[in-house]
């Protein structure tokens, strides 16, 4: 029995051929309301064919309302991430193609949904509880935080006035959007506006200039340009922890278990997302929950005291968690932003033993000792920016550039060493299996650091060697290594196909037996199928040329063998 019968996600094909474009952006849009008898409940789900499991529905219901401690009156926006139910349909080919060309940090989620919330709570005497409480939630596999929150700002206020017809109209508009293709600038019409976005590509230069308005089309109305589909206001997120930025970057790089305790889901989710983005372009390969509650299905898994905390970053708002997470090694407790002179009041590093009372003061509760020294020049530059009232987006750009250069200084020696493990191109021959990629040796890598280490590109002093040793034990290293090994293996496969294509295969077959020829045909066919399935990037015409060769060889074989091979 299919575990998702009655609770899985039907494909667009099952929905009469509609919604295929919609599903390349969103899994669904849903409305969560507060019912006096049921509590939070899904009131509306679009498109109509989408089915969620009961577990997914329950998670969405609980996570799309701020915790009662947050006291969120008015409109609140935040993000959460939930685990998909086991048995949900496998990735589609279109997602494979998208992931091949997208940066690793923006690839589609395989096992989780990214969810974006617009929650409204206003006084309403016509309701028994005295308040109108409702959330509009966009559920997607894409981590396009800025785009989807911008979209909610356009559609949610109108939806709360006009309800279901408005949501249906918006979903129909999204179903007309072109699919997200890395490297392309797209115009996305919604509710009389046009959002212009550029989908980042993995070939983009990291930290390149922001998107500029496309002047090719005279669109009416003029497009609203979104400079980024995913980037947050880093300065706003980090302003109370600027002097501890180095520590937070190291904790993220090493995939350490960390809890962010914040006054609202907005602050919680933005801080968690800012933290995991701080190691970009390296992918954060641990679990993370921008907003986490005691109702989450993983609550027991993450709060057990019988084993070490898992590698996860959690964002919470309920003071109850202060007691629950006392055994966690790193807790960031944020308060409301207060100014101390010209600088937002900086939180202090405190001992974990002080994390005891529910009114615990803001601070970073940890015993972690950084491997590298602080960048005092960066902190002075940002402080001067605050004094001169430099715009937040400029401060964020300075922060983003600093974090990018820091991550690149760390990762470039690893990339350089990894490239040295690749077999030489001349060792790839048409008649032999491609040579193996050499094994990664941590000791050999460490011996290269004196000449090619981070000191060549970074001014930061400290124990870089110790940082690498700890990084090797983290899920982030494992994820990076697997990804790079997979890319290099596919590159070898592509090179092998190309040298086979350039070889004189017809001449090779002349003195070979039928058994050897049939064996060659079967192996080439297998390679072609694998190349197409994996979307291998090979020179133009290579796959077609091999197809033609296989058919030519088959035509020279006896008829009975032709019949067998044509049905194989």
XYZ file of C-alpha atoms in Angstrom:
568
model
C 0.000 0.000 0.000
C 1.255 3.470 -0.879
C 1.960 5.271 2.421
C 0.645 8.459 0.850
C -2.716 7.118 -0.364
C -5.176 9.688 0.831
C -2.316 11.871 2.008
C 0.251 12.174 -0.746
C 0.793 14.849 -3.338
C -0.804 14.148 -6.678
C 1.231 15.252 -9.643
C 0.024 17.978 -12.026
C -0.673 15.260 -14.602
C -3.288 13.730 -12.261
C -4.844 17.165 -11.906
C -5.816 17.240 -15.559
C -2.511 18.613 -16.866
C -2.855 21.884 -14.970
C -0.670 23.338 -12.215
C 2.647 22.042 -13.622
C 4.121 25.563 -13.697
C 2.683 26.360 -10.279
C 4.337 23.234 -8.844
C 7.767 24.353 -10.070
C 7.455 27.282 -7.619
C 5.137 26.097 -4.846
C 3.853 22.830 -3.432
C 0.691 24.551 -2.229
C -0.790 27.622 -0.563
C -2.905 27.128 2.536
C -4.885 29.159 5.012
C -4.709 28.271 8.712
C -7.380 29.654 11.032
C -8.126 29.351 14.747
C -11.177 27.233 15.589
C -12.464 27.420 19.188
C -13.164 23.683 19.284
C -10.340 22.344 17.083
C -7.611 24.904 17.708
C -5.524 25.663 14.599
C -7.037 24.116 11.459
C -6.430 24.292 7.702
C -9.372 26.200 6.258
C -8.280 26.305 2.632
C -5.762 24.488 0.419
C -4.749 25.350 -3.156
C -4.390 23.893 -5.760
C -7.349 21.584 -5.073
C -5.514 18.375 -6.140
C -2.702 18.708 -3.564
C -2.916 16.323 -0.622
C -0.906 16.600 2.566
C -0.470 13.815 5.101
C -2.138 14.278 8.495
C 1.313 14.716 10.044
C 2.204 17.469 7.550
C -1.139 19.207 8.127
C -0.670 19.113 11.907
C 2.871 20.538 11.607
C 1.731 23.349 9.307
C -1.152 24.215 11.652
C 1.042 24.518 14.751
C 4.017 26.181 13.059
C 2.044 28.846 11.169
C 0.801 30.566 14.353
C 3.195 32.493 16.619
C 3.562 31.085 20.113
C 1.176 32.749 22.574
C 4.239 34.143 24.414
C 5.166 36.194 21.349
C 2.103 38.443 21.716
C 2.094 39.236 18.001
C -0.663 41.760 17.340
C -1.127 43.060 13.818
C 0.735 41.423 10.910
C 3.718 39.096 11.394
C 5.886 37.373 8.780
C 8.219 34.458 9.433
C 9.476 31.168 7.978
C 9.509 27.572 9.128
C 10.754 24.265 7.755
C 9.062 20.904 8.171
C 10.053 17.353 7.376
C 8.180 15.758 4.461
C 6.379 12.492 5.147
C 8.185 9.303 4.117
C 6.947 7.964 0.773
C 6.251 11.318 -0.861
C 6.903 11.197 -4.587
C 10.477 11.270 -5.818
C 11.989 14.358 -7.391
C 10.912 15.166 -10.897
C 13.252 15.427 -13.876
C 12.626 19.188 -14.031
C 13.946 19.542 -10.459
C 17.049 17.510 -11.389
C 17.763 19.900 -14.272
C 17.190 22.933 -12.016
C 19.496 21.515 -9.303
C 22.227 20.778 -11.843
C 22.549 24.499 -12.660
C 21.563 26.125 -9.330
C 24.047 27.021 -6.556
C 24.116 24.244 -3.917
C 22.641 26.653 -1.344
C 19.544 27.241 -3.524
C 18.798 23.709 -4.710
C 15.360 22.240 -4.052
C 14.768 20.602 -0.684
C 14.623 16.810 -0.946
C 13.221 15.867 2.452
C 11.789 19.125 3.826
C 9.334 21.834 2.862
C 10.232 25.526 3.233
C 7.179 27.443 4.441
C 6.561 31.184 4.443
C 3.907 32.697 6.726
C 1.881 35.913 6.822
C -0.044 35.902 10.130
C -2.696 38.463 11.064
C -4.086 38.933 14.579
C -6.437 41.873 15.155
C -9.213 42.627 17.653
C -12.629 41.532 16.375
C -15.670 41.701 18.663
C -17.679 39.515 16.289
C -15.431 36.534 17.140
C -15.916 34.668 20.465
C -12.263 34.970 21.503
C -12.287 38.649 20.577
C -9.566 38.292 17.954
C -9.340 37.541 14.248
C -6.416 35.081 13.829
C -5.420 33.697 10.459
C -2.266 32.738 8.541
C -1.636 32.569 4.806
C 1.158 30.026 4.198
C 3.158 29.354 1.026
C 4.745 25.875 1.027
C 7.646 25.260 -1.363
C 10.734 23.125 -1.951
C 12.665 26.283 -2.880
C 14.579 28.377 -0.289
C 13.566 31.677 -1.924
C 12.961 33.511 1.357
C 12.958 37.094 0.060
C 10.846 36.361 -3.016
C 8.097 34.487 -1.168
C 7.908 36.991 1.690
C 7.699 39.833 -0.874
C 4.925 37.897 -2.630
C 3.029 37.488 0.666
C 3.259 41.236 1.317
C 1.418 41.780 -1.970
C -1.247 39.086 -1.735
C -1.965 38.607 2.008
C -3.591 42.013 2.811
C -5.885 41.581 -0.211
C -6.623 37.970 0.712
C -7.742 38.873 4.248
C -10.302 41.222 2.658
C -11.540 39.027 -0.221
C -10.775 35.485 1.036
C -10.990 32.413 -1.237
C -11.563 34.023 -4.693
C -8.429 36.125 -4.192
C -6.229 33.097 -3.367
C -7.613 31.125 -6.305
C -6.880 34.025 -8.676
C -3.296 34.357 -7.379
C -2.632 30.601 -7.715
C -3.902 30.755 -11.305
C -1.505 33.647 -11.989
C 1.457 31.722 -10.514
C 0.489 28.811 -12.776
C 1.241 31.126 -15.721
C 4.737 32.026 -14.505
C 7.735 30.640 -16.392
C 9.579 27.936 -14.433
C 12.650 29.056 -12.413
C 15.709 28.533 -14.621
C 19.144 29.356 -13.133
C 20.760 32.300 -14.896
C 17.502 33.721 -16.283
C 15.783 37.003 -15.432
C 12.016 36.449 -15.167
C 8.986 38.718 -15.036
C 6.363 37.355 -12.644
C 2.934 39.055 -12.821
C 0.771 39.021 -9.705
C -2.277 41.135 -8.761
C -1.563 43.929 -11.236
C 2.160 44.099 -10.422
C 5.165 42.503 -12.123
C 8.028 41.199 -9.974
C 11.314 41.026 -11.860
C 13.763 38.480 -10.459
C 16.966 36.805 -11.543
C 17.383 33.145 -10.633
C 21.011 32.658 -9.463
C 23.198 30.149 -11.295
C 26.145 28.138 -9.984
C 28.275 29.804 -12.677
C 27.652 33.248 -11.131
C 30.660 34.908 -9.563
C 30.141 34.755 -5.755
C 29.386 38.192 -4.344
C 28.784 39.606 -7.829
C 26.948 42.875 -8.435
C 23.192 42.961 -7.718
C 20.559 42.540 -10.417
C 19.965 45.504 -12.697
C 16.659 46.324 -14.333
C 16.182 44.642 -17.690
C 15.531 47.279 -20.350
C 14.575 44.850 -23.139
C 10.825 44.890 -22.592
C 8.450 47.814 -22.225
C 6.218 46.195 -19.634
C 3.138 47.873 -18.240
C 3.094 48.212 -15.326
C 6.844 48.733 -14.929
C 8.378 45.766 -13.076
C 9.239 45.887 -9.382
C 12.851 44.747 -9.222
C 13.810 42.308 -6.443
C 17.625 42.554 -6.131
C 17.727 39.046 -4.618
C 15.313 36.133 -4.289
C 16.891 34.738 -1.119
C 19.138 37.191 0.710
C 18.195 38.622 4.107
C 19.081 41.927 5.765
C 22.173 40.500 7.488
C 22.956 43.684 9.392
C 19.468 43.789 10.923
C 19.805 40.116 11.929
C 23.324 40.364 13.384
C 23.315 43.902 14.845
C 23.244 42.770 18.494
C 25.948 40.086 17.986
C 28.387 41.926 15.672
C 31.359 41.502 18.020
C 30.741 37.717 18.121
C 30.360 37.214 14.370
C 33.578 35.178 14.161
C 32.339 32.752 16.829
C 28.936 32.309 15.160
C 30.568 31.697 11.750
C 32.787 28.982 13.256
C 29.824 27.334 15.026
C 27.931 27.194 11.688
C 30.985 25.972 9.763
C 31.410 23.126 12.263
C 27.677 22.270 12.309
C 27.444 22.681 16.090
C 24.036 22.225 17.825
C 22.669 25.712 18.524
C 19.405 27.201 19.814
C 18.302 30.756 19.038
C 15.819 32.077 21.642
C 14.079 35.152 20.285
C 11.184 37.448 21.250
C 9.192 36.623 18.088
C 9.023 34.074 15.218
C 10.183 36.825 12.844
C 13.430 37.426 14.759
C 13.882 33.687 15.386
C 13.473 32.622 11.756
C 15.519 35.489 10.295
C 18.386 34.847 12.711
C 18.496 31.096 11.980
C 18.424 31.709 8.204
C 21.092 34.429 8.517
C 23.315 32.069 10.528
C 23.152 29.199 8.034
C 23.728 31.617 5.128
C 26.875 32.981 6.832
C 28.967 30.080 5.440
C 27.717 30.538 1.855
C 28.757 29.456 -0.818
C 29.350 26.349 1.332
C 26.085 24.472 1.853
C 24.888 24.080 5.438
C 24.362 20.296 5.535
C 22.850 19.933 9.021
C 19.194 20.241 9.941
C 17.805 23.683 10.787
C 14.404 24.913 11.949
C 13.867 28.677 11.639
C 10.845 28.373 13.955
C 10.376 25.418 16.281
C 7.628 24.710 18.856
C 6.852 22.094 21.494
C 4.196 20.719 19.107
C 6.808 19.850 16.472
C 6.958 16.124 15.651
C 10.746 16.237 16.256
C 10.387 17.843 19.702
C 11.200 14.661 21.664
C 13.992 13.721 19.284
C 15.684 17.106 19.798
C 15.126 17.509 23.544
C 16.110 14.074 24.872
C 18.785 14.205 27.557
C 19.929 10.603 27.121
C 22.213 11.453 24.191
C 24.225 14.380 22.818
C 22.173 17.081 21.052
C 21.885 16.517 17.275
C 23.566 18.770 14.683
C 20.676 21.193 14.276
C 20.010 24.930 14.568
C 16.646 25.697 16.188
C 14.774 28.994 16.449
C 12.343 29.209 19.390
C 10.249 31.837 21.202
C 8.713 29.982 24.157
C 10.600 30.619 27.470
C 9.851 26.984 28.351
C 12.760 26.074 26.073
C 15.280 27.772 28.387
C 14.866 24.890 30.812
C 14.564 22.278 28.054
C 17.809 23.252 26.316
C 20.038 23.701 29.382
C 22.137 20.732 28.248
C 22.769 22.195 24.785
C 26.315 23.468 24.183
C 25.383 26.770 22.472
C 22.369 29.008 23.131
C 21.890 32.485 21.636
C 19.336 34.445 23.669
C 18.145 37.571 21.839
C 16.112 40.408 23.327
C 14.507 43.494 21.853
C 17.131 45.671 20.126
C 18.350 48.495 22.411
C 20.866 51.176 21.547
C 23.911 51.715 23.755
C 25.254 55.029 22.502
C 25.875 54.662 18.765
C 25.881 50.865 18.783
C 22.981 48.414 19.170
C 23.614 46.884 22.612
C 25.918 43.902 22.119
C 25.086 40.664 23.915
C 27.778 39.086 26.090
C 29.201 35.572 26.080
C 28.095 33.826 29.287
C 28.581 30.465 30.957
C 25.970 27.809 30.207
C 25.422 27.317 33.927
C 23.796 30.762 34.039
C 21.022 29.613 31.669
C 18.581 28.710 34.425
C 15.755 31.162 34.972
C 12.959 31.991 32.538
C 13.957 35.663 32.628
C 17.487 34.861 31.460
C 19.134 37.944 29.997
C 20.194 38.208 26.326
C 23.579 36.644 25.673
C 25.478 33.821 23.977
C 25.614 30.944 26.449
C 28.545 28.738 25.452
C 31.961 27.451 26.498
C 33.163 27.510 22.856
C 36.622 28.983 22.250
C 37.129 30.336 18.748
C 39.959 29.016 16.600
C 40.483 32.389 14.867
C 40.807 35.925 16.204
C 38.103 38.569 15.731
C 38.286 40.913 12.748
C 38.500 44.235 14.620
C 38.780 46.210 11.369
C 35.369 44.906 10.231
C 33.727 45.787 13.573
C 35.195 49.331 13.469
C 33.982 49.770 9.896
C 30.435 48.708 10.803
C 30.427 50.938 13.915
C 31.510 53.880 11.805
C 28.683 53.018 9.416
C 26.176 53.200 12.282
C 27.538 56.603 13.371
C 27.296 57.905 9.800
C 23.790 56.433 9.415
C 24.934 54.244 6.535
C 21.885 52.435 5.013
C 21.218 48.926 6.351
C 21.545 47.371 2.870
C 25.101 48.811 2.569
C 26.022 47.499 6.038
C 24.583 44.110 5.011
C 26.654 44.145 1.809
C 29.832 44.776 3.872
C 28.924 41.891 6.212
C 28.065 39.555 3.331
C 31.356 40.344 1.549
C 33.347 39.718 4.755
C 31.639 36.356 5.426
C 32.017 35.304 1.774
C 35.757 36.096 1.777
C 36.195 34.289 5.101
C 34.419 31.154 3.806
C 36.321 31.288 0.518
C 39.664 31.607 2.337
C 38.729 28.447 4.239
C 37.325 26.450 1.306
C 39.788 27.350 -1.520
C 42.647 25.186 -0.115
C 40.167 22.279 0.138
C 38.985 22.848 -3.455
C 42.588 23.050 -4.687
C 43.547 19.802 -2.929
C 40.375 18.052 -4.131
C 41.189 19.038 -7.738
C 44.636 17.401 -7.339
C 42.904 14.043 -6.669
C 41.369 14.036 -10.168
C 43.104 11.698 -12.678
C 44.906 13.425 -15.543
C 42.783 13.878 -18.655
C 45.293 11.968 -20.792
C 44.785 8.877 -18.590
C 41.150 8.611 -19.771
C 41.129 6.207 -22.747
C 38.210 4.783 -24.776
C 39.007 1.092 -24.162
C 39.324 1.112 -20.376
C 37.097 1.989 -17.436
C 37.847 5.600 -16.324
C 40.594 5.781 -13.653
C 39.499 6.294 -10.019
C 39.597 9.593 -8.132
C 42.305 9.372 -5.451
C 41.165 9.128 -1.829
C 41.041 12.284 0.303
C 43.863 12.153 2.867
C 43.437 14.590 5.757
C 47.143 14.371 6.639
C 48.210 15.009 3.041
C 45.825 17.978 2.854
C 47.201 19.429 6.109
C 50.743 19.190 4.720
C 49.717 21.501 1.815
C 48.568 24.342 4.098
C 52.007 25.889 4.677
C 52.193 26.830 0.981
C 48.536 27.032 -0.103
C 46.638 27.713 3.139
C 44.085 30.383 4.063
C 46.853 32.775 5.169
C 47.333 33.595 1.448
C 43.897 35.218 1.203
C 42.872 36.040 4.806
C 44.430 38.469 7.286
C 42.864 36.576 10.227
C 45.333 34.895 12.561
C 44.638 31.838 14.687
C 44.545 28.064 14.668
C 43.424 27.354 11.089
C 44.787 23.780 11.375
C 42.627 23.075 14.428
C 39.587 24.509 12.633
C 40.151 22.177 9.648
C 40.586 19.139 11.933
C 37.253 19.829 13.638
C 35.585 20.626 10.299
C 36.565 17.152 9.014
C 34.337 15.647 11.729
C 31.304 17.761 10.800
C 28.324 16.995 8.521
C 29.291 20.078 6.475
C 32.579 18.481 5.406
C 30.826 15.207 4.620
C 28.195 17.034 2.501
C 30.814 19.154 0.703
C 33.034 16.125 -0.019
C 30.149 13.987 -1.339
C 28.990 16.795 -3.631
C 32.489 17.474 -5.006
C 33.200 13.729 -5.447
C 29.905 13.320 -7.325
C 30.728 16.289 -9.615
C 34.222 14.934 -10.320
C 32.879 11.421 -11.023
C 30.382 12.877 -13.492
C 33.174 14.929 -15.104
C 35.185 11.696 -15.568
C 32.122 9.995 -17.086
C 31.686 12.940 -19.495
C 35.355 12.868 -20.500
C 35.148 9.105 -21.061
C 32.101 9.497 -23.333
C 33.893 12.215 -25.302
C 37.077 10.134 -25.876
C 34.921 7.130 -26.886
C 33.128 9.369 -29.374
C 36.451 10.605 -30.817
C 37.828 7.039 -31.188
C 37.565 5.053 -34.432
C 35.047 2.543 -33.102
C 34.265 1.024 -36.528
C 37.900 0.012 -37.026
C 37.961 -1.525 -33.534
C 35.028 -3.819 -34.386
C 36.586 -5.255 -37.564
C 38.622 -8.028 -35.911
C 36.339 -8.583 -32.926
C 33.964 -11.474 -32.281
C 30.184 -11.010 -32.141
C 30.287 -11.548 -28.376
C 32.790 -8.691 -27.931
C 30.781 -6.396 -30.224
C 27.504 -7.124 -28.411
C 29.262 -6.518 -25.081
C 30.486 -3.114 -26.358
C 26.984 -2.174 -27.553
C 25.420 -3.057 -24.189
C 28.073 -1.096 -22.274
C 27.691 1.960 -24.523
C 23.922 1.826 -24.189
C 24.237 1.677 -20.411
C 26.551 4.702 -20.485
C 24.128 6.661 -22.678
C 21.155 5.887 -20.428
C 23.166 6.918 -17.341
C 24.392 10.126 -19.048
C 20.846 11.163 -19.951
C 19.445 10.233 -16.550
C 22.134 12.246 -14.741
C 21.939 15.118 -17.240
C 25.700 14.828 -17.808
C 27.189 17.900 -19.428
C 29.081 16.691 -22.509
C 30.135 18.382 -25.743
C 27.347 19.006 -28.239
C 26.600 16.051 -30.489
C 28.454 13.415 -28.429
C 25.362 11.490 -27.295
C 23.752 11.642 -30.754
C 26.999 10.446 -32.391
C 27.205 7.430 -30.049
C 23.534 6.651 -30.693
C 24.212 6.666 -34.440
C 27.287 4.454 -34.007
C 25.361 1.875 -31.920
C 22.599 1.690 -34.556
C 25.192 1.373 -37.357
C 26.951 -1.541 -35.620
C 23.665 -3.310 -34.851
C 22.686 -3.091 -38.528
C 25.848 -5.078 -39.482
C 25.065 -7.950 -37.116
C 23.041 -11.072 -38.025
C 19.242 -10.557 -37.998
C 18.630 -12.700 -34.893
C 21.114 -10.611 -32.892
C 19.561 -7.402 -34.248
C 16.173 -8.588 -32.971
C 17.572 -9.396 -29.521
C 19.384 -6.042 -29.241
C 16.425 -4.013 -30.485
C 14.221 -5.491 -27.736
C 16.926 -5.411 -25.019
